[in-house]
Amino acid sequence: MARKIRRRPKKKLIVMIIVVAILLIGLGIYFTISNKNTVKEHKVVSKIPSYGYTLKSNKSSHYKRLFQELKDVLTKDKVDEKKYVKTITKMFIVDFYSLKDHVAKTDVGGVDFVHSDAIDNFILNAEDTLYKYVESDIYGQRKQKLPEIDEVSIKSCKTTEYTYNDNTDSNAYEVKASWTYKNKSVAEDYQTDATFIFMHDGKKLVLVEVLNGEEEEDED
């Protein structure tokens, strides 16, 4: 009788190697894409604990310089409130109006300076207006051109009486400011001045109103 010819195991081995190779290539592609599309965590790099201010690693270099100025002001034995309010006005402007620095329409800037009772409405209003058409840049692939603040000028800073939520502050601050943008062709239709009202929440100053401003003479 003729013997049955057995298949050699070599063919099976080759098939297994090919399958394993395909799986490894697939996993490599998957992890490459996953790593590319991973949202970076932003760490806190500086704090002003007594006032509750924090600086995160994703903030612009402009904002980081202003944060250091704020830290210098607030860690002195006697705080100069006018310097304090002028500095946070600049920080708010740089963070809120520099749309380039934000990754989505829901990533609204300036909230660190807004009165806690007004934050929700502030964010909703921003998402429906200034931030409405900001495209997502969560994975760093956005091509949309957006405005970025260049310089901020404080035009005037004075105390005033202001009432918010039935609380009256006779030493609130009214700050008028104007600003310019780096990419002027992109930002030609964006706001360039406003009046900001800050009032006391304990020793902290918080933003309670932003109004269209009119420029005045520069202060020293």
XYZ file of C-alpha atoms in Angstrom:
220
model
C 0.000 0.000 0.000
C 1.105 3.488 -0.731
C 1.877 5.607 2.259
C -0.111 8.799 2.932
C 2.012 11.824 2.383
C 1.992 14.087 5.471
C 2.131 17.848 5.053
C 5.300 19.378 6.236
C 5.002 21.705 9.260
C 7.118 24.317 7.446
C 4.104 25.787 5.622
C 2.144 26.204 8.876
C 5.117 27.895 10.495
C 5.384 30.427 7.669
C 1.676 31.229 7.932
C 1.982 31.764 11.689
C 4.967 34.062 11.236
C 3.063 36.130 8.675
C 0.025 36.404 10.992
C 2.185 37.456 13.953
C 3.995 40.019 11.781
C 0.675 41.522 10.618
C -0.546 41.728 14.224
C 2.665 43.430 15.354
C 2.496 45.961 12.507
C -1.160 46.655 13.334
C -0.366 47.201 16.994
C 2.520 49.496 16.080
C 0.265 51.635 13.888
C -2.420 51.711 16.611
C -0.041 52.895 19.325
C 1.538 55.465 17.010
C -1.871 56.981 16.265
C -2.911 56.752 19.922
C 0.223 58.556 21.077
C -0.235 61.208 18.414
C -3.819 61.809 19.490
C -3.172 61.806 23.237
C -4.193 65.025 24.977
C -1.303 66.347 27.029
C -1.871 66.920 30.722
C -1.154 70.459 31.851
C 0.715 70.688 35.131
C 0.580 73.496 37.658
C 4.004 75.185 37.495
C 3.483 78.088 39.915
C 1.035 79.173 42.618
C -0.003 82.155 44.687
C -1.698 80.122 47.453
C -2.970 82.988 49.597
C -5.026 84.269 46.636
C -5.825 80.961 44.960
C -4.093 81.737 41.668
C -2.333 78.946 39.756
C -0.247 78.913 36.590
C -0.474 75.910 34.269
C 2.182 74.749 31.829
C 0.001 75.323 28.746
C -0.223 79.098 29.215
C 1.548 81.393 26.755
C 4.916 82.985 27.552
C 3.154 86.376 27.670
C 0.738 85.148 30.325
C 3.542 83.483 32.289
C 5.467 86.774 32.483
C 2.376 88.545 33.779
C 1.791 85.793 36.339
C 5.275 86.375 37.709
C 4.544 90.106 37.907
C 1.348 89.320 39.800
C 3.247 87.045 42.159
C 5.756 89.823 42.849
C 2.922 92.254 43.641
C 0.941 89.901 45.881
C 3.864 88.561 47.916
C 5.002 91.970 49.150
C 4.354 92.908 52.779
C 1.948 95.602 51.611
C 0.006 94.908 48.428
C -0.398 97.796 45.991
C -3.998 97.221 44.900
C -3.746 99.429 41.829
C -0.809 97.386 40.563
C -2.742 94.252 41.481
C -5.853 95.195 39.510
C -3.865 96.505 36.521
C -1.914 93.250 36.331
C -4.954 90.968 36.469
C -6.664 93.164 33.866
C -3.741 92.510 31.518
C -3.795 88.809 32.368
C -7.511 88.561 31.693
C -7.132 90.287 28.310
C -4.189 88.103 27.260
C -5.951 84.904 28.318
C -9.469 85.709 27.108
C -8.861 87.474 23.782
C -5.917 85.335 22.557
C -8.079 82.703 20.887
C -4.967 81.076 19.429
C -4.040 79.851 22.915
C -7.240 77.830 23.374
C -7.963 74.330 22.124
C -11.736 74.529 21.643
C -14.751 76.809 21.931
C -15.349 75.400 25.416
C -11.816 76.294 26.538
C -12.699 79.843 27.570
C -9.873 81.998 28.909
C -9.877 84.449 31.798
C -12.155 82.476 34.109
C -9.582 82.594 36.930
C -10.433 86.275 37.409
C -14.229 86.146 37.108
C -16.547 86.310 40.139
C -17.554 82.751 41.071
C -21.267 83.611 40.804
C -20.794 84.877 37.235
C -18.573 82.151 35.778
C -21.328 79.971 34.274
C -22.985 82.858 32.436
C -19.602 84.229 31.428
C -18.601 80.922 29.813
C -21.949 80.441 28.062
C -21.842 83.953 26.658
C -18.245 83.502 25.443
C -19.083 80.189 23.759
C -21.972 81.839 21.912
C -19.977 84.894 20.813
C -16.182 85.290 20.738
C -15.374 81.561 20.995
C -18.237 80.336 18.809
C -16.180 79.473 15.732
C -12.976 78.322 17.421
C -12.098 74.952 15.906
C -10.840 72.088 18.050
C -7.077 71.765 18.484
C -7.079 69.035 21.106
C -4.573 66.966 19.107
C -2.519 69.913 17.826
C -3.669 69.655 14.213
C -5.710 72.863 13.832
C -4.980 74.991 10.751
C -7.417 77.797 11.604
C -5.779 81.206 12.075
C -6.849 82.942 15.275
C -5.941 86.230 17.003
C -3.200 86.537 19.606
C -2.698 89.493 21.935
C 0.486 91.526 21.420
C 0.457 94.470 23.848
C -1.981 95.697 26.500
C -2.191 99.331 27.645
C -3.958 100.453 30.815
C -5.629 103.763 30.023
C -7.085 104.551 33.435
C -7.637 102.917 36.806
C -9.845 104.403 39.509
C -11.942 103.351 42.477
C -15.704 103.377 42.176
C -18.777 102.126 44.002
C -20.320 99.021 42.515
C -23.127 96.670 43.540
C -23.291 93.040 42.485
C -25.724 90.438 43.857
C -26.872 92.914 46.526
C -23.285 93.383 47.703
C -21.889 96.897 47.432
C -18.177 97.607 47.250
C -17.347 101.283 47.717
C -13.714 100.553 46.742
C -14.285 98.596 43.567
C -12.077 99.336 40.546
C -12.937 100.577 37.072
C -10.096 99.843 34.653
C -10.053 101.032 31.056
C -7.666 99.220 28.726
C -6.819 98.801 25.059
C -4.780 96.172 23.251
C -3.230 95.196 19.954
C -2.869 91.863 18.183
C 0.207 90.187 16.703
C -1.523 88.926 13.567
C -3.370 92.122 12.595
C -4.816 90.792 9.335
C -6.478 87.945 11.243
C -7.683 90.153 14.100
C -8.876 93.252 12.235
C -12.522 92.696 13.239
C -11.863 91.815 16.871
C -12.379 94.025 19.918
C -9.461 96.256 20.944
C -10.653 98.088 24.077
C -12.974 97.680 27.047
C -13.786 98.798 30.581
C -13.419 96.217 33.346
C -15.072 96.365 36.764
C -13.417 94.489 39.640
C -14.723 94.269 43.182
C -13.453 92.723 46.395
C -14.119 89.147 47.433
C -12.249 89.221 50.723
C -8.765 90.452 49.840
C -9.088 89.101 46.308
C -10.275 91.234 43.375
C -12.720 89.574 40.994
C -14.133 90.632 37.626
C -17.865 91.371 37.647
C -18.460 93.298 34.425
C -16.880 93.980 31.026
C -18.110 96.965 29.023
C -17.159 98.420 25.661
C -14.472 100.938 26.556
C -13.425 104.326 25.356
C -9.765 105.182 25.332
C -8.397 107.764 27.732
C -4.926 109.165 28.258
C -2.307 106.675 29.356
C -1.497 106.474 33.060
C 2.017 106.304 34.399
